[in-house]
Short mmCIF file of C-alpha atoms and ligand atoms in Angstrom, two decimals:
data_model
loop_
_atom_site.label_atom_id
_atom_site.label_comp_id
_atom_site.label_asym_id
_atom_site.label_seq_id
_atom_site.Cartn_x
_atom_site.Cartn_y
_atom_site.Cartn_z
CA MET W 1 -1.23 47.73 -44.46
CA ALA W 2 -1.12 44.26 -43.56
CA THR W 3 -4.30 42.72 -42.54
CA THR W 4 -4.47 40.22 -40.01
CA ASN W 5 -7.63 37.55 -39.62
CA PRO W 6 -8.96 38.49 -36.29
CA LEU W 7 -10.30 34.80 -36.08
CA SER W 8 -6.89 33.35 -36.37
CA VAL W 9 -5.50 35.39 -33.56
CA VAL W 10 -8.41 34.15 -31.26
CA THR W 11 -7.61 30.74 -32.51
CA ASN W 12 -3.81 31.12 -31.44
CA ALA W 13 -4.51 32.31 -28.11
CA ARG W 14 -6.77 29.64 -27.66
CA GLU W 15 -4.07 27.08 -28.58
CA LYS W 16 -2.90 25.10 -25.71
CA PRO W 17 0.75 25.08 -25.88
CA ALA W 18 2.34 21.39 -26.85
CA ALA W 19 3.22 19.32 -23.69
CA PRO W 20 6.71 18.99 -22.93
CA ALA W 21 8.38 15.17 -23.52
CA SER W 22 8.23 14.51 -19.87
CA ALA W 23 4.21 14.42 -19.99
CA LEU W 24 4.80 11.41 -21.98
CA ALA W 25 7.17 9.84 -19.68
CA HIS W 26 4.76 7.28 -18.21
CA ARG W 27 4.72 5.44 -21.29
CA ASP W 28 8.36 4.99 -21.31
CA LEU W 29 8.36 1.35 -19.68
CA LEU W 30 11.78 -0.39 -19.16
CA ASP W 31 12.04 -3.46 -21.48
CA GLY W 32 14.49 -5.88 -22.50
CA GLU W 33 16.80 -8.10 -20.38
CA PHE W 34 17.13 -5.47 -17.63
CA TRP W 35 17.67 -8.22 -14.96
CA LYS W 36 21.23 -9.01 -16.54
CA ARG W 37 23.03 -6.22 -14.94
CA ILE W 38 22.91 -8.30 -11.72
CA PRO W 39 26.03 -10.81 -11.77
CA ALA W 40 23.80 -14.01 -10.85
CA TYR W 41 21.54 -13.15 -13.36
CA SER W 42 23.84 -12.35 -16.22
CA GLU W 43 22.81 -15.72 -17.88
CA VAL W 44 19.48 -15.85 -17.19
CA ASP W 45 17.22 -15.84 -20.50
CA SER W 46 14.10 -14.37 -20.49
CA GLU W 47 11.86 -17.64 -20.45
CA GLN W 48 13.75 -18.51 -16.91
CA PHE W 49 13.27 -14.92 -15.71
CA LEU W 50 9.54 -15.29 -16.78
CA ASP W 51 8.96 -18.51 -14.77
CA HIS W 52 7.43 -17.42 -11.52
CA LYS W 53 8.75 -20.51 -9.51
CA TRP W 54 11.97 -19.59 -10.51
CA GLN W 55 11.43 -15.88 -9.24
CA ALA W 56 9.87 -17.48 -5.84
CA LYS W 57 12.71 -19.87 -5.66
CA ASN W 58 15.56 -17.31 -6.08
CA SER W 59 14.11 -14.78 -3.80
CA ILE W 60 16.37 -13.11 -1.54
CA THR W 61 15.60 -13.75 2.30
CA LYS W 62 19.33 -13.33 3.69
CA PRO W 63 22.28 -11.03 3.57
CA ASP W 64 24.50 -13.74 2.17
CA LYS W 65 22.08 -14.54 -0.50
CA LEU W 66 21.90 -10.91 -1.37
CA LEU W 67 25.58 -10.75 -1.66
CA ALA W 68 25.90 -13.95 -3.73
CA ALA W 69 23.22 -12.26 -6.00
CA LEU W 70 25.01 -8.78 -6.47
CA GLN W 71 28.70 -9.94 -5.96
CA ASP W 72 31.20 -6.53 -6.39
CA LEU W 73 28.12 -4.34 -7.54
CA VAL W 74 28.08 -2.89 -4.23
CA PRO W 75 30.88 -2.01 -1.95
CA ARG W 76 31.79 -4.18 0.99
CA GLU W 77 30.34 -1.59 3.95
CA PHE W 78 26.99 -1.76 2.18
CA TYR W 79 26.71 -5.48 2.77
CA GLU W 80 27.61 -4.46 6.55
CA ASP W 81 24.96 -2.10 6.66
CA VAL W 82 22.27 -4.07 5.60
CA GLU W 83 23.35 -7.30 7.57
CA LEU W 84 22.97 -4.83 10.71
CA GLY W 85 19.56 -3.63 9.23
CA PHE W 86 18.63 -7.37 9.21
CA LYS W 87 19.16 -7.89 12.32
CA ARG W 88 17.20 -5.08 13.93
CA ALA W 89 13.90 -5.55 11.27
CA PRO W 90 10.93 -6.32 13.03
CA MET W 91 9.81 -7.86 9.55
CA SER W 92 10.92 -10.72 7.62
CA ILE W 93 12.86 -9.78 4.35
CA ARG W 94 11.85 -11.50 1.09
CA VAL W 95 12.91 -9.33 -2.14
CA SER W 96 12.15 -11.24 -5.79
CA PRO W 97 14.85 -11.03 -8.44
CA HIS W 98 12.42 -9.08 -10.50
CA LEU W 99 12.56 -6.47 -7.75
CA LEU W 100 16.31 -6.69 -7.22
CA SER W 101 17.02 -6.14 -10.70
CA LEU W 102 14.86 -2.87 -10.57
CA ILE W 103 16.94 -1.23 -7.67
CA ASP W 104 19.80 1.38 -9.24
CA TRP W 105 23.00 -0.49 -7.24
CA ASP W 106 25.00 2.38 -8.28
CA ASN W 107 23.06 4.12 -5.69
CA PRO W 108 21.39 1.83 -3.55
CA TYR W 109 20.79 4.65 -0.41
CA GLU W 110 18.77 6.58 -2.32
CA ASP W 111 16.94 4.11 -4.60
CA PRO W 112 12.86 4.17 -3.84
CA LEU W 113 12.63 0.29 -4.09
CA ARG W 114 15.67 -0.32 -1.93
CA ARG W 115 14.17 1.88 0.63
CA GLN W 116 11.22 -0.05 0.78
CA PHE W 117 12.66 -3.57 0.92
CA ILE W 118 16.30 -3.91 2.06
CA PRO W 119 16.61 -2.06 5.54
CA VAL W 120 20.15 -0.43 6.17
CA ALA W 121 20.97 -0.23 9.58
CA SER W 122 22.64 3.64 9.11
CA ARG W 123 19.27 5.28 8.03
CA LEU W 124 17.11 3.89 10.88
CA LEU W 125 15.15 6.49 13.18
CA PRO W 126 14.09 5.95 16.31
CA ASP W 127 10.41 5.15 16.66
CA HIS W 128 8.01 7.57 17.66
CA PRO W 129 6.85 7.21 21.17
CA LYS W 130 3.38 6.40 20.34
CA LEU W 131 4.08 4.09 18.43
CA ALA W 132 2.83 0.25 18.60
CA LEU W 133 2.48 -3.20 16.83
CA ASP W 134 -0.95 -3.37 15.39
CA SER W 135 -1.58 0.32 15.67
CA LEU W 136 -4.85 -0.10 13.67
CA HIS W 137 -6.30 -2.40 16.37
CA GLU W 138 -7.26 -4.81 13.59
CA GLN W 139 -6.97 -7.76 16.59
CA HIS W 140 -9.21 -5.67 18.89
CA ASP W 141 -11.94 -5.61 15.96
CA ALA W 142 -11.64 -9.14 15.19
CA PRO W 143 -14.90 -11.61 16.34
CA VAL W 144 -12.88 -14.23 15.22
CA ASP W 145 -9.39 -15.15 14.60
CA GLY W 146 -8.08 -13.19 11.17
CA LEU W 147 -11.44 -11.58 10.43
CA THR W 148 -11.49 -7.46 11.28
CA HIS W 149 -15.16 -6.54 11.23
CA ARG W 150 -14.77 -2.76 12.02
CA TYR W 151 -17.27 -1.32 9.33
CA ARG W 152 -20.84 -2.06 9.43
CA ASP W 153 -21.47 -3.59 5.71
CA LYS W 154 -17.44 -4.53 4.92
CA ALA W 155 -14.98 -6.68 6.63
CA LEU W 156 -11.34 -7.90 6.18
CA PHE W 157 -10.33 -11.51 6.02
CA LEU W 158 -6.77 -12.39 6.76
CA ALA W 159 -6.76 -15.56 4.92
CA LEU W 160 -2.87 -16.41 5.24
CA ASP W 161 0.45 -15.00 6.73
CA THR W 162 3.06 -15.23 3.67
CA CYS W 163 3.56 -12.91 1.10
CA PRO W 164 5.64 -13.07 -2.29
CA VAL W 165 7.75 -10.40 -0.70
CA TYR W 166 8.10 -8.87 2.62
CA CYS W 167 7.78 -4.94 2.91
CA ARG W 168 10.05 -3.51 5.60
CA PHE W 169 7.10 -1.19 6.43
CA CYS W 170 3.92 -4.06 6.78
CA THR W 171 1.42 -2.71 8.73
CA ARG W 172 0.69 -6.62 10.03
CA SER W 173 3.82 -7.71 10.81
CA TYR W 174 2.36 -8.48 14.40
CA ALA W 175 1.06 -11.72 12.04
CA VAL W 176 2.40 -11.44 8.52
CA GLY W 177 5.99 -13.74 7.80
CA ILE W 178 8.11 -15.82 10.07
CA ASP W 179 9.20 -14.68 13.49
CA THR W 180 12.09 -12.22 13.79
CA GLU W 181 14.74 -11.17 16.36
CA GLU W 182 12.28 -8.35 17.33
CA VAL W 183 8.44 -9.77 16.80
CA GLU W 184 7.18 -13.23 17.61
CA LYS W 185 3.95 -13.16 15.54
CA VAL W 186 0.34 -14.28 15.84
CA SER W 187 -0.52 -17.20 13.94
CA LEU W 188 -2.70 -16.24 10.93
CA LYS W 189 -2.28 -19.59 8.75
CA ALA W 190 -4.24 -20.70 5.68
CA LYS W 191 -6.03 -23.56 7.97
CA PRO W 192 -9.53 -24.89 6.95
CA GLN W 193 -10.71 -24.99 10.27
CA ARG W 194 -9.86 -20.96 10.58
CA TRP W 195 -11.58 -20.21 7.61
CA GLU W 196 -14.67 -22.29 8.53
CA THR W 197 -15.24 -20.08 11.58
CA VAL W 198 -14.70 -16.87 9.29
CA PHE W 199 -17.25 -18.31 6.86
CA GLU W 200 -19.79 -18.93 9.60
CA TYR W 201 -19.36 -15.65 11.02
CA ILE W 202 -19.67 -13.77 7.59
CA ALA W 203 -22.94 -15.91 6.68
CA SER W 204 -24.58 -14.69 9.99
CA ARG W 205 -23.93 -11.12 9.26
CA PRO W 206 -26.51 -10.02 7.28
CA GLU W 207 -24.93 -6.54 6.91
CA LEU W 208 -21.88 -7.82 5.59
CA GLU W 209 -21.78 -7.52 1.70
CA ASP W 210 -17.89 -6.65 0.94
CA ILE W 211 -14.92 -8.57 1.98
CA VAL W 212 -11.42 -7.97 1.20
CA ILE W 213 -9.20 -11.12 1.21
CA SER W 214 -5.80 -10.30 2.36
CA GLY W 215 -3.09 -11.62 4.78
CA GLY W 216 -0.60 -12.12 3.83
CA ASP W 217 -1.29 -11.89 0.09
CA ALA W 218 -3.70 -13.43 -2.09
CA PHE W 219 -0.68 -14.12 -4.63
CA ASN W 220 0.29 -16.97 -2.15
CA LEU W 221 -3.40 -18.57 -2.10
CA ARG W 222 -3.35 -21.75 -4.03
CA ALA W 223 -5.49 -21.83 -6.94
CA LYS W 224 -7.71 -24.48 -5.18
CA GLN W 225 -7.77 -21.84 -1.95
CA ILE W 226 -8.83 -19.33 -4.42
CA ARG W 227 -11.55 -21.46 -5.57
CA THR W 228 -12.81 -22.39 -2.03
CA ILE W 229 -12.68 -18.80 -0.86
CA GLY W 230 -14.32 -17.32 -3.76
CA ASP W 231 -17.09 -19.90 -4.20
CA THR W 232 -17.93 -19.97 -0.53
CA LEU W 233 -18.11 -16.48 -0.60
CA LEU W 234 -19.92 -15.56 -3.52
CA ASN W 235 -23.02 -18.15 -2.68
CA MET W 236 -23.54 -16.18 0.15
CA ASP W 237 -26.79 -14.24 -0.14
CA ASN W 238 -25.46 -11.12 1.87
CA ILE W 239 -22.28 -11.12 -0.25
CA ARG W 240 -22.10 -8.65 -3.13
CA ARG W 241 -18.52 -7.78 -3.55
CA LEU W 242 -15.03 -9.65 -3.03
CA ARG W 243 -11.61 -7.94 -3.34
CA PHE W 244 -8.41 -10.08 -3.48
CA ALA W 245 -5.79 -7.91 -1.87
CA THR W 246 -2.22 -8.94 -3.57
CA LYS W 247 1.05 -6.70 -3.51
CA GLY W 248 2.12 -9.22 -6.10
CA PRO W 249 1.41 -7.54 -9.45
CA ALA W 250 3.98 -4.96 -8.44
CA VAL W 251 6.55 -7.32 -7.01
CA MET W 252 6.46 -10.43 -9.22
CA PRO W 253 4.02 -9.75 -12.59
CA GLN W 254 5.88 -12.93 -13.73
CA LYS W 255 3.04 -15.22 -11.91
CA ILE W 256 0.26 -13.75 -13.67
CA LEU W 257 1.84 -14.29 -17.08
CA THR W 258 3.23 -17.73 -16.36
CA ASP W 259 0.98 -19.53 -13.54
CA ASP W 260 -2.18 -20.50 -15.58
CA GLU W 261 -3.59 -22.29 -13.11
CA TRP W 262 -3.67 -19.56 -10.52
CA PHE W 263 -4.59 -17.17 -13.31
CA ASP W 264 -7.68 -19.30 -14.91
CA GLU W 265 -8.66 -19.68 -11.30
CA LEU W 266 -8.91 -16.17 -10.29
CA VAL W 267 -10.55 -15.30 -13.75
CA ALA W 268 -13.19 -17.91 -13.29
CA ILE W 269 -14.02 -16.48 -9.90
CA VAL W 270 -14.43 -13.27 -11.38
CA GLU W 271 -16.83 -14.82 -13.83
CA LEU W 272 -18.62 -16.52 -11.53
CA GLY W 273 -19.00 -13.26 -9.62
CA ARG W 274 -20.37 -11.48 -13.05
CA ARG W 275 -22.89 -14.40 -13.52
CA LEU W 276 -24.32 -13.81 -10.10
CA HIS W 277 -23.96 -9.99 -10.15
CA LYS W 278 -21.39 -9.32 -8.05
CA GLU W 279 -18.13 -7.60 -8.26
CA VAL W 280 -14.81 -9.44 -7.83
CA VAL W 281 -11.67 -7.42 -8.25
CA LEU W 282 -8.01 -7.28 -7.51
CA HIS W 283 -6.68 -4.62 -5.24
CA THR W 284 -2.71 -4.28 -5.39
CA HIS W 285 -0.04 -2.12 -4.24
CA PHE W 286 2.49 -0.24 -6.58
CA ASN W 287 4.42 2.80 -4.55
CA HIS W 288 6.68 3.76 -7.20
CA PRO W 289 6.68 4.28 -11.14
CA ASN W 290 9.91 1.94 -11.18
CA GLU W 291 8.02 -0.74 -10.07
CA ILE W 292 6.14 -0.79 -13.65
CA THR W 293 7.77 -2.40 -16.49
CA ALA W 294 7.11 -3.64 -19.74
CA LEU W 295 6.50 -7.29 -18.00
CA THR W 296 4.15 -5.69 -15.63
CA LYS W 297 2.12 -3.95 -18.64
CA GLN W 298 2.13 -7.19 -20.30
CA ALA W 299 0.67 -8.52 -16.83
CA MET W 300 -2.10 -6.09 -16.75
CA ASP W 301 -3.08 -6.37 -20.05
CA ARG W 302 -3.65 -9.97 -19.43
CA LEU W 303 -5.80 -9.30 -16.73
CA PHE W 304 -7.19 -6.45 -18.57
CA GLU W 305 -8.65 -8.82 -21.58
CA ARG W 306 -10.30 -11.19 -19.22
CA GLY W 307 -12.18 -8.36 -17.61
CA VAL W 308 -10.60 -8.54 -13.98
CA THR W 309 -10.69 -4.85 -12.64
CA VAL W 310 -7.32 -3.79 -10.56
CA ARG W 311 -7.20 -1.02 -8.43
CA ASN W 312 -4.17 0.41 -6.55
CA GLN W 313 -3.52 1.20 -2.99
CA CYS W 314 -0.10 3.21 -2.56
CA VAL W 315 1.75 4.44 0.94
CA LEU W 316 3.15 7.62 1.05
CA GLN W 317 6.54 7.61 1.67
CA ARG W 318 9.68 9.66 2.34
CA GLY W 319 12.08 9.21 -0.52
CA VAL W 320 10.21 6.99 -2.38
CA ASN W 321 7.19 8.97 -3.65
CA ASP W 322 7.00 12.02 -1.42
CA SER W 323 7.61 14.36 -4.87
CA ALA W 324 4.69 15.68 -6.78
CA GLU W 325 6.76 14.63 -10.22
CA THR W 326 6.71 10.89 -8.55
CA MET W 327 3.29 10.96 -7.32
CA GLN W 328 2.32 12.35 -11.02
CA LEU W 329 3.84 9.74 -12.80
CA LEU W 330 3.02 6.91 -10.82
CA THR W 331 -0.68 7.89 -11.14
CA LYS W 332 -0.41 8.34 -14.94
CA ARG W 333 1.60 4.90 -15.44
CA LEU W 334 -1.08 3.24 -13.45
CA SER W 335 -4.00 4.59 -15.55
CA TYR W 336 -1.96 3.78 -18.61
CA CYS W 337 -1.80 0.02 -17.54
CA ASN W 338 -5.57 0.03 -16.41
CA VAL W 339 -4.81 -0.15 -12.73
CA GLN W 340 -7.20 2.63 -10.96
CA PRO W 341 -5.22 4.39 -8.35
CA TYR W 342 -7.90 3.98 -5.36
CA TYR W 343 -5.96 5.12 -2.34
CA VAL W 344 -2.74 6.96 -1.37
CA TYR W 345 -2.40 5.89 2.50
CA MET W 346 -0.66 8.04 5.17
CA HIS W 347 2.21 5.64 6.34
CA ASP W 348 0.71 3.88 9.15
CA LEU W 349 2.81 4.10 12.85
CA VAL W 350 4.88 1.15 11.92
CA LYS W 351 8.08 -0.28 14.06
CA GLY W 352 11.45 -0.03 12.72
CA VAL W 353 10.65 2.22 9.79
CA GLU W 354 10.15 5.91 10.98
CA ASP W 355 12.65 6.74 8.19
CA LEU W 356 10.03 6.12 5.67
CA ARG W 357 7.11 8.36 7.32
CA THR W 358 6.06 12.06 6.09
CA THR W 359 3.74 14.70 7.77
CA LEU W 360 0.14 14.78 6.97
CA GLN W 361 0.98 18.40 5.37
CA THR W 362 3.21 16.39 2.97
CA GLY W 363 0.16 14.47 2.03
CA ILE W 364 -2.21 17.62 1.80
CA ASP W 365 0.49 19.32 -0.48
CA LEU W 366 0.82 16.11 -3.13
CA GLU W 367 -2.90 15.69 -3.18
CA LYS W 368 -3.25 19.53 -4.20
CA GLN W 369 -0.36 18.94 -7.09
CA LEU W 370 -2.18 15.44 -8.14
CA ARG W 371 -5.91 16.37 -8.77
CA GLY W 372 -6.16 17.64 -12.09
CA VAL W 373 -3.23 15.57 -13.80
CA THR W 374 -5.51 12.96 -14.84
CA ALA W 375 -9.15 11.55 -15.05
CA GLY W 376 -11.11 11.96 -11.70
CA PHE W 377 -11.70 8.47 -11.46
CA ASN W 378 -7.94 7.81 -11.79
CA THR W 379 -7.22 9.90 -9.09
CA PRO W 380 -6.73 8.73 -5.59
CA THR W 381 -8.12 9.51 -2.58
CA PHE W 382 -5.49 10.56 0.42
CA VAL W 383 -6.39 8.60 3.37
CA VAL W 384 -5.15 7.99 6.99
CA ASP W 385 -6.04 4.69 8.71
CA ALA W 386 -6.81 6.23 12.04
CA PRO W 387 -4.65 4.54 14.92
CA GLY W 388 -7.13 3.15 17.30
CA GLY W 389 -9.34 1.58 14.76
CA GLY W 390 -11.30 4.72 13.47
CA GLY W 391 -10.74 3.27 10.02
CA LYS W 392 -9.53 5.22 6.64
CA ARG W 393 -10.62 9.27 6.78
CA ASP W 394 -10.04 11.36 4.34
CA ILE W 395 -6.77 13.69 4.99
CA HIS W 396 -8.11 16.72 4.42
CA SER W 397 -11.25 16.10 7.41
CA CYS W 398 -9.49 16.07 10.49
CA GLU W 399 -10.87 18.10 12.98
CA TYR W 400 -7.36 19.56 14.00
CA TYR W 401 -4.13 19.48 13.16
CA ASP W 402 -1.30 21.18 14.77
CA ARG W 403 1.68 21.53 12.60
CA GLU W 404 4.11 22.47 15.34
CA THR W 405 3.34 19.19 17.49
CA GLY W 406 2.63 17.22 14.24
CA ILE W 407 -0.43 15.88 15.89
CA SER W 408 -3.91 15.63 13.96
CA VAL W 409 -7.30 14.51 15.10
CA TYR W 410 -9.90 12.74 13.43
CA THR W 411 -13.30 11.43 13.97
CA ALA W 412 -15.20 8.95 12.58
CA PRO W 413 -18.78 9.24 13.20
CA SER W 414 -20.25 6.27 10.66
CA VAL W 415 -17.28 3.89 12.20
CA LYS W 416 -16.73 4.56 15.85
CA GLU W 417 -17.27 7.09 18.42
CA GLY W 418 -14.14 8.91 19.93
CA TYR W 419 -11.28 10.75 18.64
CA PHE W 420 -8.47 9.27 16.60
CA LEU W 421 -4.81 10.70 16.62
CA TYR W 422 -2.36 10.78 14.22
CA TYR W 423 1.15 11.64 14.54
CA ASP W 424 3.80 13.34 12.26
CA PRO W 425 7.25 12.05 12.60
CA VAL W 426 9.22 13.57 15.32
CA TYR W 427 12.31 14.17 12.69
CA ALA W 428 10.34 16.51 10.58
CA LEU W 429 9.44 19.00 13.62
CA SER W 430 10.85 22.07 15.01
CA PRO W 431 13.63 21.37 17.58
CA ASP W 432 11.60 22.72 20.18
CA ALA W 433 8.63 20.30 19.47
CA GLN W 434 11.43 17.26 19.30
CA ALA W 435 12.42 17.91 22.68
CA ARG W 436 8.87 18.28 24.03
CA TRP W 437 8.30 14.69 22.44
CA ALA W 438 11.52 13.52 24.49
CA ASP W 439 9.64 14.61 27.70
CA PRO W 440 6.71 12.06 29.00
CA ALA W 441 4.92 14.84 30.66
CA GLU W 442 5.05 16.91 27.60
CA ARG W 443 3.37 14.21 25.55
CA ASP W 444 0.38 13.84 27.45
CA LYS W 445 0.33 17.79 27.33
CA MET W 446 0.50 17.99 23.57
CA GLU W 447 -2.23 15.20 23.10
CA GLU W 448 -4.42 16.96 25.55
CA GLU W 449 -4.04 20.03 24.12
CA ALA W 450 -4.82 18.92 20.27
CA LEU W 451 -7.58 16.70 21.82
CA ALA W 452 -9.29 20.04 23.62
CA ALA W 453 -8.94 22.01 20.31
CA ALA W 454 -10.49 19.11 18.30
CA LYS W 455 -13.41 18.92 20.56
CA ALA W 456 -14.21 22.57 20.68
CA ARG W 457 -13.99 22.40 16.84
CA VAL W 458 -16.70 19.59 16.55
CA ARG W 459 -19.01 21.47 19.32
CA GLU W 460 -18.96 24.48 17.12
CA THR W 461 -19.64 22.87 13.72
CA SER W 462 -22.29 20.67 15.18
CA GLN W 463 -24.11 23.39 16.77
CA ALA W 464 -23.65 25.52 13.65
CA SER W 465 -25.42 22.35 11.50
CA ALA W 466 -28.29 22.04 14.08
CA SER W 467 -29.41 25.42 14.37
CA PRO W 468 -31.67 26.58 11.62
CA SER W 469 -30.28 27.86 8.25
CA PRO W 470 -30.66 31.54 7.76
CA LEU W 471 -32.12 30.57 4.13
CA THR W 472 -34.93 28.66 5.76
CA GLU W 473 -35.84 31.32 7.97
CA SER W 474 -39.02 33.30 7.09
C1 PLP G 1 -9.31 -1.00 4.37
C2 PLP G 1 -10.35 -1.83 5.34
C3 PLP G 1 -11.62 -2.06 4.64
C4 PLP G 1 -11.88 -1.70 3.34
O1 PLP G 1 -12.15 -0.35 3.18
P1 PLP G 1 -12.49 0.56 1.99
O2 PLP G 1 -12.17 1.87 2.05
O3 PLP G 1 -13.59 0.18 1.40
O4 PLP G 1 -11.18 0.10 0.84
C5 PLP G 1 -12.42 -3.16 5.27
N1 PLP G 1 -12.02 -3.66 6.51
C6 PLP G 1 -10.59 -2.97 7.35
C7 PLP G 1 -10.58 -3.41 8.72
C8 PLP G 1 -9.88 -2.31 6.70
O5 PLP G 1 -8.65 -1.56 6.79
S1 SF4 G 2 2.84 -7.69 0.75
FE1 SF4 G 2 1.15 -6.64 2.03
S2 SF4 G 2 0.92 -7.90 3.57
FE2 SF4 G 2 2.81 -8.72 2.77
S3 SF4 G 2 4.33 -7.58 3.89
FE3 SF4 G 2 3.71 -6.63 2.00
S4 SF4 G 2 2.59 -5.16 3.04
FE4 SF4 G 2 2.68 -6.45 4.50
#
């Protein structure tokens, strides 16, 4: 009779099956001279491609420049589609050669990077009826121009109005970029006088400890300006934390690798903060794993070596990162590069990009499939920045969510009184609900119903928590 060692059986049963090769895909970074596929860059060597000035100078801002770069890589009809898309876009357009080289031009309509940066008229959808410029009420909550003080202990400083690229979906299209045919912008230029007023306000509010420096984009601050902002804010007694917000690492890692003046100044401010026991970090914005190449990893490694913490804020977008597979790969790849996934935002209600929005349910489902994939501290929180100025809310904390009308309702007890409504995109609703949204009277009714349901639920839960717990009753 064969004897089996009972112990070895137990061991085998407990052994974890080997991970499939796909579990390691996050380490597989695009390397080599990938840009040479683009006709205009076929002669560009790696020294030139790494030069941040060359990247900035050769960024694409108009359809004819796109044509000049891509030539016959895409069919004529595509350019016509883009040309019309540019005309209708509320945002300026700016695409770096780095980004352009990462787009799959064999399949531009489906490509997740093309979808984010290059509008095509044929894919645009009508805006949601509740949509407005500045849906987050950033200007409404701004005591001085370019400083939004919504939460008690932290504020958002819009230091400038330009970026290394322009995203179609920018929530700040009311200010960022140059005027377009669609939008005349509020001016938030990097002017010393405006900054002085902002600094005075920050110094005058002892409860302010945490400043987000954004824009626009901190990548476009000159080295000297980083020094001015960093020095001034860190030397205020009340300030404990600074974050420089920039999409730069995701769209032009070259600057981190070759703009030594900028890099050294950023590191100097981080080090000054450390000496003062204050935190200075970089917040960035990767949305898709294809945005992370071997060059990106080198740039992130350079920051890591100098002790600069980098966190990521991502926007959930249809056809870009709304699948579990993509979101898992992005999260693992960011972690691999020592970038901490911090937030995934539900898409703001922004003009001209309804094709990019998803339902709240999509966010809820993705969060479930993401949590547990990697370290908890590298697992982002899914939030909705509540329209009307409620601030960021955990998507799961809604008081009410009507999946039929697509209305969700949030409260923000520690930020602002009232009820904040978020709206799923109309295209994703049933034909019945779509018909209701087409009728202004029905719109009001749907909102009233959602509000009434949310208020009832809040009343119920506050009564429940106000009554003595059965456990403490003796
Ligand atoms: C996002 C934001 C902040 C920072 O919020 P965190 O949740 O701490 O990242 C501060 N002020 C405003 C107005 C913001 O939109
Ligand atoms: S980088 Fe940020 S601020 Fe600039 S266009 Fe993109 S989303 Fe807007």
